PDB file of C-alpha atoms and ligand atoms in Angstrom:
ATOM      1  CA  MET V  12      18.032  -2.706   3.715  1.00  0.00           C
ATOM      2  CA  ASN V  13      15.507  -5.508   3.205  1.00  0.00           C
ATOM      3  CA  GLU V  14      17.461  -8.755   3.355  1.00  0.00           C
ATOM      4  CA  GLN V  15      14.462 -11.028   2.959  1.00  0.00           C
ATOM      5  CA  LYS V  16      14.070 -10.540  -0.806  1.00  0.00           C
ATOM      6  CA  ARG V  17      10.638  -9.119  -0.337  1.00  0.00           C
ATOM      7  CA  PRO V  18       9.410  -7.209  -3.392  1.00  0.00           C
ATOM      8  CA  VAL V  19       9.878  -3.442  -3.478  1.00  0.00           C
ATOM      9  CA  ILE V  20       6.559  -1.739  -4.206  1.00  0.00           C
ATOM     10  CA  ILE V  21       5.895   1.872  -5.194  1.00  0.00           C
ATOM     11  CA  ALA V  22       2.149   2.558  -5.238  1.00  0.00           C
ATOM     12  CA  GLY V  23       0.413   5.805  -6.130  1.00  0.00           C
ATOM     13  CA  ASN V  24      -2.928   6.531  -4.497  1.00  0.00           C
ATOM     14  CA  TRP V  25      -4.442   9.269  -6.610  1.00  0.00           C
ATOM     15  CA  LYS V  26      -7.356   9.682  -4.188  1.00  0.00           C
ATOM     16  CA  MET V  27     -10.203  11.878  -5.585  1.00  0.00           C
ATOM     17  CA  ASN V  28      -8.066  13.491  -8.292  1.00  0.00           C
ATOM     18  CA  LYS V  29      -7.786  13.411 -12.091  1.00  0.00           C
ATOM     19  CA  THR V  30     -10.416  13.383 -14.799  1.00  0.00           C
ATOM     20  CA  ARG V  31     -10.271  10.502 -17.234  1.00  0.00           C
ATOM     21  CA  ALA V  32      -8.107  12.427 -19.728  1.00  0.00           C
ATOM     22  CA  GLU V  33      -5.733  13.571 -16.984  1.00  0.00           C
ATOM     23  CA  ALA V  34      -5.508  10.044 -15.607  1.00  0.00           C
ATOM     24  CA  GLU V  35      -4.706   8.643 -19.044  1.00  0.00           C
ATOM     25  CA  ALA V  36      -1.951  11.205 -19.587  1.00  0.00           C
ATOM     26  CA  LEU V  37      -0.384  10.532 -16.193  1.00  0.00           C
ATOM     27  CA  ALA V  38      -0.550   6.750 -16.630  1.00  0.00           C
ATOM     28  CA  LYS V  39       0.962   7.035 -20.120  1.00  0.00           C
ATOM     29  CA  ALA V  40       3.917   9.071 -18.862  1.00  0.00           C
ATOM     30  CA  ILE V  41       4.570   6.529 -16.086  1.00  0.00           C
ATOM     31  CA  CYS V  42       4.267   3.514 -18.405  1.00  0.00           C
ATOM     32  CA  GLN V  43       6.644   5.131 -20.890  1.00  0.00           C
ATOM     33  CA  ALA V  44       9.205   5.749 -18.159  1.00  0.00           C
ATOM     34  CA  ALA V  45       8.880   2.127 -17.009  1.00  0.00           C
ATOM     35  CA  GLU V  46       9.247   0.642 -20.473  1.00  0.00           C
ATOM     36  CA  GLY V  47      12.257  -1.619 -20.900  1.00  0.00           C
ATOM     37  CA  GLN V  48      13.551  -0.817 -17.401  1.00  0.00           C
ATOM     38  CA  ARG V  49      15.386  -3.463 -15.402  1.00  0.00           C
ATOM     39  CA  ASP V  50      15.182  -3.831 -11.640  1.00  0.00           C
ATOM     40  CA  LEU V  51      11.852  -2.058 -11.642  1.00  0.00           C
ATOM     41  CA  PRO V  52       9.904  -2.169  -8.371  1.00  0.00           C
ATOM     42  CA  ALA V  53       6.287  -3.299  -8.552  1.00  0.00           C
ATOM     43  CA  VAL V  54       4.585  -0.078  -9.682  1.00  0.00           C
ATOM     44  CA  VAL V  55       0.894   0.275  -8.853  1.00  0.00           C
ATOM     45  CA  LEU V  56      -1.400   3.131  -9.891  1.00  0.00           C
ATOM     46  CA  ALA V  57      -4.659   3.563  -7.991  1.00  0.00           C
ATOM     47  CA  PRO V  58      -6.841   6.112  -9.807  1.00  0.00           C
ATOM     48  CA  PRO V  59     -10.467   6.888  -8.929  1.00  0.00           C
ATOM     49  CA  PHE V  60     -13.059   4.314 -10.082  1.00  0.00           C
ATOM     50  CA  THR V  61     -14.102   6.514 -13.022  1.00  0.00           C
ATOM     51  CA  SER V  62     -10.618   6.306 -14.541  1.00  0.00           C
ATOM     52  CA  LEU V  63      -9.922   2.626 -13.854  1.00  0.00           C
ATOM     53  CA  PRO V  64     -10.898   1.303 -17.314  1.00  0.00           C
ATOM     54  CA  ALA V  65      -8.843   4.006 -19.073  1.00  0.00           C
ATOM     55  CA  VAL V  66      -5.783   3.433 -16.876  1.00  0.00           C
ATOM     56  CA  VAL V  67      -6.049  -0.364 -17.243  1.00  0.00           C
ATOM     57  CA  SER V  68      -6.084   0.123 -20.995  1.00  0.00           C
ATOM     58  CA  VAL V  69      -3.041   2.439 -20.950  1.00  0.00           C
ATOM     59  CA  CYS V  70      -1.106   0.061 -18.668  1.00  0.00           C
ATOM     60  CA  SER V  71      -1.960  -3.170 -20.471  1.00  0.00           C
ATOM     61  CA  GLY V  72       1.199  -4.776 -21.810  1.00  0.00           C
ATOM     62  CA  SER V  73       3.375  -2.596 -19.564  1.00  0.00           C
ATOM     63  CA  GLN V  74       5.068  -3.440 -16.283  1.00  0.00           C
ATOM     64  CA  VAL V  75       2.739  -1.046 -14.447  1.00  0.00           C
ATOM     65  CA  LYS V  76      -0.195  -2.515 -12.510  1.00  0.00           C
ATOM     66  CA  VAL V  77      -3.503  -0.958 -11.559  1.00  0.00           C
ATOM     67  CA  GLY V  78      -5.286  -0.916  -8.229  1.00  0.00           C
ATOM     68  CA  ALA V  79      -8.585   0.353  -6.851  1.00  0.00           C
ATOM     69  CA  GLN V  80      -8.714   2.647  -3.829  1.00  0.00           C
ATOM     70  CA  ASN V  81     -11.571   0.800  -2.171  1.00  0.00           C
ATOM     71  CA  MET V  82     -14.333  -1.727  -2.776  1.00  0.00           C
ATOM     72  CA  ASP V  83     -17.337  -3.225  -1.054  1.00  0.00           C
ATOM     73  CA  HIS V  84     -16.926  -6.683   0.474  1.00  0.00           C
ATOM     74  CA  ARG V  85     -20.107  -8.091  -1.087  1.00  0.00           C
ATOM     75  CA  ASP V  86     -20.319  -9.557  -4.562  1.00  0.00           C
ATOM     76  CA  ALA V  87     -23.487  -7.795  -5.746  1.00  0.00           C
ATOM     77  CA  GLY V  88     -26.770  -6.394  -4.509  1.00  0.00           C
ATOM     78  CA  ALA V  89     -28.752  -3.343  -3.515  1.00  0.00           C
ATOM     79  CA  TYR V  90     -25.874  -1.236  -2.177  1.00  0.00           C
ATOM     80  CA  THR V  91     -26.194   2.088  -3.969  1.00  0.00           C
ATOM     81  CA  GLY V  92     -22.906   3.707  -4.868  1.00  0.00           C
ATOM     82  CA  GLU V  93     -20.708   0.720  -4.042  1.00  0.00           C
ATOM     83  CA  VAL V  94     -18.352  -1.230  -6.304  1.00  0.00           C
ATOM     84  CA  ALA V  95     -18.015  -4.998  -5.893  1.00  0.00           C
ATOM     85  CA  PRO V  96     -14.824  -7.096  -6.084  1.00  0.00           C
ATOM     86  CA  PRO V  97     -15.968  -9.077  -9.192  1.00  0.00           C
ATOM     87  CA  MET V  98     -16.427  -5.749 -11.005  1.00  0.00           C
ATOM     88  CA  LEU V  99     -12.786  -4.875 -10.338  1.00  0.00           C
ATOM     89  CA  VAL V 100     -11.633  -8.317 -11.424  1.00  0.00           C
ATOM     90  CA  ASP V 101     -13.696  -7.929 -14.593  1.00  0.00           C
ATOM     91  CA  LEU V 102     -11.828  -4.681 -15.395  1.00  0.00           C
ATOM     92  CA  GLY V 103      -8.436  -6.343 -15.042  1.00  0.00           C
ATOM     93  CA  ILE V 104      -7.528  -4.706 -11.739  1.00  0.00           C
ATOM     94  CA  SER V 105      -4.874  -6.514  -9.721  1.00  0.00           C
ATOM     95  CA  TYR V 106      -4.565  -4.545  -6.448  1.00  0.00           C
ATOM     96  CA  VAL V 107      -6.972  -2.943  -4.003  1.00  0.00           C
ATOM     97  CA  ILE V 108      -6.265  -0.505  -1.160  1.00  0.00           C
ATOM     98  CA  ILE V 109      -8.213  -1.461   1.944  1.00  0.00           C
ATOM     99  CA  GLY V 110      -8.903   0.552   5.103  1.00  0.00           C
ATOM    100  CA  HIS V 111      -7.165   3.774   4.114  1.00  0.00           C
ATOM    101  CA  SER V 112      -7.368   6.198   7.035  1.00  0.00           C
ATOM    102  CA  GLU V 113      -9.498   8.563   4.932  1.00  0.00           C
ATOM    103  CA  ARG V 114     -12.024   5.734   4.511  1.00  0.00           C
ATOM    104  CA  ARG V 115     -11.902   5.089   8.250  1.00  0.00           C
ATOM    105  CA  GLN V 116     -12.121   8.801   9.113  1.00  0.00           C
ATOM    106  CA  TYR V 117     -14.727  10.086   6.636  1.00  0.00           C
ATOM    107  CA  PHE V 118     -16.686   6.998   5.602  1.00  0.00           C
ATOM    108  CA  GLY V 119     -17.089   5.092   8.837  1.00  0.00           C
ATOM    109  CA  GLU V 120     -14.889   2.124   7.988  1.00  0.00           C
ATOM    110  CA  SER V 121     -13.979   0.105  11.046  1.00  0.00           C
ATOM    111  CA  ASN V 122     -11.540  -2.678  11.820  1.00  0.00           C
ATOM    112  CA  ALA V 123     -14.460  -5.062  11.221  1.00  0.00           C
ATOM    113  CA  THR V 124     -15.206  -3.763   7.710  1.00  0.00           C
ATOM    114  CA  VAL V 125     -11.501  -3.791   6.880  1.00  0.00           C
ATOM    115  CA  ASN V 126     -11.441  -7.478   7.833  1.00  0.00           C
ATOM    116  CA  LEU V 127     -14.478  -8.226   5.626  1.00  0.00           C
ATOM    117  CA  LYS V 128     -12.917  -6.372   2.683  1.00  0.00           C
ATOM    118  CA  LEU V 129      -9.585  -8.118   3.130  1.00  0.00           C
ATOM    119  CA  LYS V 130     -11.310 -11.505   3.075  1.00  0.00           C
ATOM    120  CA  ALA V 131     -13.244 -10.504  -0.057  1.00  0.00           C
ATOM    121  CA  ALA V 132     -10.087  -9.273  -1.817  1.00  0.00           C
ATOM    122  CA  LEU V 133      -8.269 -12.535  -1.100  1.00  0.00           C
ATOM    123  CA  GLN V 134     -11.239 -14.592  -2.190  1.00  0.00           C
ATOM    124  CA  HIS V 135     -11.275 -12.752  -5.529  1.00  0.00           C
ATOM    125  CA  HIS V 136      -7.480 -12.881  -5.953  1.00  0.00           C
ATOM    126  CA  LEU V 137      -7.071  -9.130  -5.702  1.00  0.00           C
ATOM    127  CA  ILE V 138      -3.782  -8.165  -4.031  1.00  0.00           C
ATOM    128  CA  PRO V 139      -4.718  -6.232  -0.898  1.00  0.00           C
ATOM    129  CA  ILE V 140      -2.805  -3.220   0.424  1.00  0.00           C
ATOM    130  CA  VAL V 141      -4.190  -2.900   3.956  1.00  0.00           C
ATOM    131  CA  CYS V 142      -3.587   0.472   5.617  1.00  0.00           C
ATOM    132  CA  VAL V 143      -2.964   0.915   9.327  1.00  0.00           C
ATOM    133  CA  GLY V 144      -1.754   3.914  11.301  1.00  0.00           C
ATOM    134  CA  GLU V 145      -2.309   6.068  14.348  1.00  0.00           C
ATOM    135  CA  THR V 146      -3.756   9.584  14.618  1.00  0.00           C
ATOM    136  CA  LEU V 147      -1.755  12.469  16.071  1.00  0.00           C
ATOM    137  CA  ASP V 148      -3.769  12.261  19.259  1.00  0.00           C
ATOM    138  CA  GLU V 149      -3.017   8.557  19.606  1.00  0.00           C
ATOM    139  CA  ARG V 150       0.690   9.153  18.980  1.00  0.00           C
ATOM    140  CA  GLU V 151       0.858  11.960  21.523  1.00  0.00           C
ATOM    141  CA  ASN V 152      -0.802   9.709  24.081  1.00  0.00           C
ATOM    142  CA  GLY V 153       1.726   6.935  23.549  1.00  0.00           C
ATOM    143  CA  LEU V 154      -0.796   4.670  21.825  1.00  0.00           C
ATOM    144  CA  THR V 155       0.962   4.196  18.469  1.00  0.00           C
ATOM    145  CA  ASP V 156       2.070   0.609  19.032  1.00  0.00           C
ATOM    146  CA  ALA V 157      -1.221  -0.483  20.582  1.00  0.00           C
ATOM    147  CA  VAL V 158      -3.288   1.065  17.774  1.00  0.00           C
ATOM    148  CA  VAL V 159      -1.137  -0.302  14.942  1.00  0.00           C
ATOM    149  CA  SER V 160      -0.988  -3.809  16.452  1.00  0.00           C
ATOM    150  CA  ARG V 161      -4.725  -3.798  17.097  1.00  0.00           C
ATOM    151  CA  GLN V 162      -5.553  -2.638  13.560  1.00  0.00           C
ATOM    152  CA  THR V 163      -3.224  -5.259  12.080  1.00  0.00           C
ATOM    153  CA  ALA V 164      -4.635  -8.095  14.196  1.00  0.00           C
ATOM    154  CA  ALA V 165      -8.236  -7.030  13.514  1.00  0.00           C
ATOM    155  CA  ALA V 166      -7.645  -6.855   9.757  1.00  0.00           C
ATOM    156  CA  LEU V 167      -6.300 -10.420   9.812  1.00  0.00           C
ATOM    157  CA  ALA V 168      -8.968 -11.906  12.100  1.00  0.00           C
ATOM    158  CA  ASP V 169     -10.038 -15.436  11.060  1.00  0.00           C
ATOM    159  CA  LEU V 170      -7.563 -15.588   8.179  1.00  0.00           C
ATOM    160  CA  GLU V 171      -5.447 -18.682   7.780  1.00  0.00           C
ATOM    161  CA  ARG V 172      -1.717 -18.444   7.277  1.00  0.00           C
ATOM    162  CA  SER V 173      -2.106 -19.951   3.808  1.00  0.00           C
ATOM    163  CA  GLN V 174      -4.351 -17.068   2.747  1.00  0.00           C
ATOM    164  CA  LEU V 175      -1.705 -14.412   3.346  1.00  0.00           C
ATOM    165  CA  ASP V 176       0.614 -15.082   0.417  1.00  0.00           C
ATOM    166  CA  THR V 177      -0.237 -11.856  -1.363  1.00  0.00           C
ATOM    167  CA  LEU V 178      -0.911  -9.608   1.637  1.00  0.00           C
ATOM    168  CA  ILE V 179       0.702  -6.146   1.649  1.00  0.00           C
ATOM    169  CA  ILE V 180       0.415  -3.807   4.621  1.00  0.00           C
ATOM    170  CA  ALA V 181       0.966  -0.054   4.508  1.00  0.00           C
ATOM    171  CA  TYR V 182       1.883   1.853   7.646  1.00  0.00           C
ATOM    172  CA  GLU V 183       0.423   5.308   7.169  1.00  0.00           C
ATOM    173  CA  PRO V 184       0.504   7.498  10.272  1.00  0.00           C
ATOM    174  CA  VAL V 185      -2.589   9.675   9.869  1.00  0.00           C
ATOM    175  CA  TRP V 186      -0.748  12.814  11.034  1.00  0.00           C
ATOM    176  CA  ALA V 187       1.787  12.423   8.206  1.00  0.00           C
ATOM    177  CA  ILE V 188      -0.773  12.119   5.394  1.00  0.00           C
ATOM    178  CA  GLY V 189      -0.991  15.189   3.183  1.00  0.00           C
ATOM    179  CA  THR V 190       0.601  17.339   5.862  1.00  0.00           C
ATOM    180  CA  GLY V 191       4.197  17.472   4.680  1.00  0.00           C
ATOM    181  CA  LYS V 192       5.117  16.114   8.156  1.00  0.00           C
ATOM    182  CA  VAL V 193       6.961  12.937   7.282  1.00  0.00           C
ATOM    183  CA  CYS V 194       7.513  10.308   9.949  1.00  0.00           C
ATOM    184  CA  GLU V 195      11.259   9.980  10.623  1.00  0.00           C
ATOM    185  CA  ALA V 196      12.588   6.979   8.705  1.00  0.00           C
ATOM    186  CA  PHE V 197      13.929   5.370  11.877  1.00  0.00           C
ATOM    187  CA  GLU V 198      10.521   5.591  13.564  1.00  0.00           C
ATOM    188  CA  ALA V 199       8.622   4.469  10.441  1.00  0.00           C
ATOM    189  CA  ASN V 200      10.931   1.458  10.256  1.00  0.00           C
ATOM    190  CA  ARG V 201      10.325   0.656  13.929  1.00  0.00           C
ATOM    191  CA  VAL V 202       6.540   0.612  13.402  1.00  0.00           C
ATOM    192  CA  CYS V 203       6.826  -1.430  10.186  1.00  0.00           C
ATOM    193  CA  LYS V 204       8.858  -3.951  12.182  1.00  0.00           C
ATOM    194  CA  LEU V 205       6.192  -3.936  14.894  1.00  0.00           C
ATOM    195  CA  ILE V 206       3.618  -4.892  12.254  1.00  0.00           C
ATOM    196  CA  ARG V 207       5.757  -7.933  11.401  1.00  0.00           C
ATOM    197  CA  VAL V 208       6.143  -8.824  15.068  1.00  0.00           C
ATOM    198  CA  THR V 209       2.354  -8.627  15.400  1.00  0.00           C
ATOM    199  CA  ILE V 210       1.906 -11.009  12.461  1.00  0.00           C
ATOM    200  CA  ALA V 211       4.594 -13.345  13.822  1.00  0.00           C
ATOM    201  CA  ASN V 212       2.833 -13.464  17.198  1.00  0.00           C
ATOM    202  CA  LEU V 213      -0.620 -13.964  15.688  1.00  0.00           C
ATOM    203  CA  TYR V 214       0.444 -16.923  13.567  1.00  0.00           C
ATOM    204  CA  LYS V 215       3.384 -18.105  15.702  1.00  0.00           C
ATOM    205  CA  ASP V 216       5.320 -17.901  12.470  1.00  0.00           C
ATOM    206  CA  LYS V 217       8.299 -15.564  12.025  1.00  0.00           C
ATOM    207  CA  GLU V 218       8.912 -16.718   8.484  1.00  0.00           C
ATOM    208  CA  LEU V 219       5.419 -15.713   7.424  1.00  0.00           C
ATOM    209  CA  ALA V 220       5.867 -12.291   9.031  1.00  0.00           C
ATOM    210  CA  GLN V 221       9.184 -11.835   7.238  1.00  0.00           C
ATOM    211  CA  SER V 222       7.542 -12.547   3.909  1.00  0.00           C
ATOM    212  CA  VAL V 223       4.848  -9.838   4.142  1.00  0.00           C
ATOM    213  CA  PRO V 224       5.808  -6.575   2.399  1.00  0.00           C
ATOM    214  CA  VAL V 225       5.205  -3.507   4.566  1.00  0.00           C
ATOM    215  CA  LEU V 226       5.114  -0.083   2.923  1.00  0.00           C
ATOM    216  CA  TYR V 227       5.390   3.359   4.460  1.00  0.00           C
ATOM    217  CA  GLY V 228       2.996   6.144   3.450  1.00  0.00           C
ATOM    218  CA  GLY V 229       2.666   9.760   4.527  1.00  0.00           C
ATOM    219  CA  SER V 230       4.211  12.750   2.714  1.00  0.00           C
ATOM    220  CA  VAL V 231       6.603  10.524   0.753  1.00  0.00           C
ATOM    221  CA  LYS V 232       8.489  12.528  -1.851  1.00  0.00           C
ATOM    222  CA  ALA V 233      11.714  12.473  -3.850  1.00  0.00           C
ATOM    223  CA  SER V 234      13.594  14.223  -1.067  1.00  0.00           C
ATOM    224  CA  ASN V 235      12.785  11.666   1.663  1.00  0.00           C
ATOM    225  CA  ILE V 236      12.145   8.325  -0.055  1.00  0.00           C
ATOM    226  CA  ASP V 237      15.768   7.134  -0.229  1.00  0.00           C
ATOM    227  CA  GLU V 238      16.171   7.353   3.520  1.00  0.00           C
ATOM    228  CA  GLN V 239      12.979   5.327   3.993  1.00  0.00           C
ATOM    229  CA  LEU V 240      13.894   2.683   1.446  1.00  0.00           C
ATOM    230  CA  ALA V 241      17.291   2.229   3.082  1.00  0.00           C
ATOM    231  CA  CYS V 242      15.508   0.844   6.188  1.00  0.00           C
ATOM    232  CA  SER V 243      15.385  -2.910   6.734  1.00  0.00           C
ATOM    233  CA  ASP V 244      11.640  -3.179   7.386  1.00  0.00           C
ATOM    234  CA  ILE V 245      10.287  -0.702   4.824  1.00  0.00           C
ATOM    235  CA  ASP V 246       9.637  -2.387   1.474  1.00  0.00           C
ATOM    236  CA  GLY V 247       8.259   0.513  -0.494  1.00  0.00           C
ATOM    237  CA  SER V 248       5.915   3.464  -0.473  1.00  0.00           C
ATOM    238  CA  LEU V 249       2.230   4.262  -0.679  1.00  0.00           C
ATOM    239  CA  VAL V 250       2.264   7.745  -2.141  1.00  0.00           C
ATOM    240  CA  GLY V 251      -0.531  10.333  -2.291  1.00  0.00           C
ATOM    241  CA  GLY V 252       0.294  13.882  -3.400  1.00  0.00           C
ATOM    242  CA  ALA V 253       3.618  13.075  -5.054  1.00  0.00           C
ATOM    243  CA  SER V 254       1.975  10.397  -7.219  1.00  0.00           C
ATOM    244  CA  LEU V 255      -0.115  13.020  -9.029  1.00  0.00           C
ATOM    245  CA  ASN V 256       2.848  14.452 -10.899  1.00  0.00           C
ATOM    246  CA  ALA V 257       4.537  12.236 -13.479  1.00  0.00           C
ATOM    247  CA  ASN V 258       8.104  13.477 -12.957  1.00  0.00           C
ATOM    248  CA  GLU V 259       7.866  13.337  -9.190  1.00  0.00           C
ATOM    249  CA  PHE V 260       6.380   9.824  -9.203  1.00  0.00           C
ATOM    250  CA  ILE V 261       8.913   8.607 -11.774  1.00  0.00           C
ATOM    251  CA  SER V 262      11.725   9.771  -9.516  1.00  0.00           C
ATOM    252  CA  LEU V 263      10.168   7.714  -6.680  1.00  0.00           C
ATOM    253  CA  ILE V 264      10.099   4.683  -8.975  1.00  0.00           C
ATOM    254  CA  LYS V 265      13.781   5.315  -9.734  1.00  0.00           C
ATOM    255  CA  SER V 266      14.535   5.296  -6.015  1.00  0.00           C
ATOM    256  CA  GLY V 267      12.841   1.900  -5.784  1.00  0.00           C
ATOM    257  CA  GLN V 268      14.913   0.721  -8.726  1.00  0.00           C
ATOM    258  CA  LYS V 269      18.095   1.978  -7.060  1.00  0.00           C
ATOM    259  CA  ARG V 270      17.278   0.001  -3.950  1.00  0.00           C
ATOM    260  CA  ILE V 271      16.690  -3.184  -5.957  1.00  0.00           C
ATOM    261  CA  SER V 272      19.985  -2.736  -7.853  1.00  0.00           C
ATOM    262  CA  LEU V 273      21.872  -2.146  -4.592  1.00  0.00           C
ATOM    263  CA  GLN V 274      20.273  -5.237  -3.075  1.00  0.00           C
ATOM    264  CA  ALA V 275      21.265  -7.311  -6.114  1.00  0.00           C
ATOM    265  CA  ALA V 276      24.836  -5.997  -5.945  1.00  0.00           C
ATOM    266  CA  GLU V 277      25.047  -6.811  -2.223  1.00  0.00           C
ATOM    267  CA  SER V 278      23.778 -10.342  -2.692  1.00  0.00           C
ATOM    268  CA  CYS V 279      26.461 -10.909  -5.369  1.00  0.00           C
ATOM    269  CA  SER V 280      29.328  -9.628  -3.231  1.00  0.00           C
TER     270      SER V 280
HETATM  271  P1  13P S  10       0.428  11.840   0.940  1.00  0.00           P
HETATM  272  O1  13P S  10       1.579  11.212   0.229  1.00  0.00           O
HETATM  273  O2  13P S  10      -0.248  12.919   0.144  1.00  0.00           O
HETATM  274  O3  13P S  10       0.805  12.279   2.324  1.00  0.00           O
HETATM  275  O4  13P S  10      -0.707  10.714   1.122  1.00  0.00           O
HETATM  276  C1  13P S  10      -0.336   9.475   1.589  1.00  0.00           C
HETATM  277  C2  13P S  10      -1.470   8.546   1.440  1.00  0.00           C
HETATM  278  O5  13P S  10      -2.491   8.710   2.069  1.00  0.00           O
HETATM  279  C3  13P S  10      -1.321   7.435   0.478  1.00  0.00           C
HETATM  280  O6  13P S  10      -2.337   6.499   0.628  1.00  0.00           O
END
C-alpha cells in the first residue's frame, strides 16, 4: 500500500461514448454517490468534448472533477478540429489526459507531441494525466521497461523539477486496454515503480519521484481493482469501459475509498 501519502485517484475516460443527455445522467449518478462521502479518492470524469460543459455543470459544487481526453498544445489559431488549453480552462476543466495510446496509435501522436501538450497543460494549470505503456509486440520482445522509461523521459523533456507538482502518470499497457486482459497487479506495480525510478534518475531526486501519483489503466473493473490498489506503487486507476456504467464506476470509487480508510487506520496504529 502507498506509504507516501500520495492522493488516490479514480479517473474515468469515457472515450468516444455518451451523448450529452447520457453524459449528464451518468455524471449525476456519480456525483450523487459521492455526495457527503468521507475518504473519497480524487474522482475525475473525462467525457468527450461535446459533453464537457454539461458534465462541468452537473459536477459543479460536488467533489467530482472533470477532465478532457485530449487537447492541442497551441493557444489558438488555424488548426481545424482542435481544442486549445485556454478553451478547457474557460469551461472550468481541471484535468487533461495526454498521450493516451489510442491518440498515439490512431492520431499520430508522438513522444514529441506528448511533451508539447504536457508543457501546455502545466502552463495553463491543467492537471495532466500522461499515459505511457507498451504494445503486446513490445512486451513479447522484452521491451516493456525500455519503452515505458523512454516514453516517460520524453514526456518530461525540458521540464524543471518545480513544474512537476501536479503531474500524474498513468501506466496503460496497450494490450490490456479494452481487451479484458488485465496486467497482473504484481507486474503493473513493478512497471509503475519503474516509472518512479525513471523520474528519480532524470531529476536525481527520489523525493520528487515518490511524490508523483502513478495510476494503472487497462481492463480495470470491480473484480480486479482491489488487488491493484493494494500495491505500493499504484495510486489509482484510469478506467475506460467500466467507467461508462454508473454502478460499476461507483464500486471502483468505493474501492479507492476503502484504500484511503485503510491507509488512515494504518497511520493511526
Ligand atoms: P479499458 O478500461 O476499457 O481497458 O480502457 C482503459 C483506458 O484506455 C483508459 O484510458
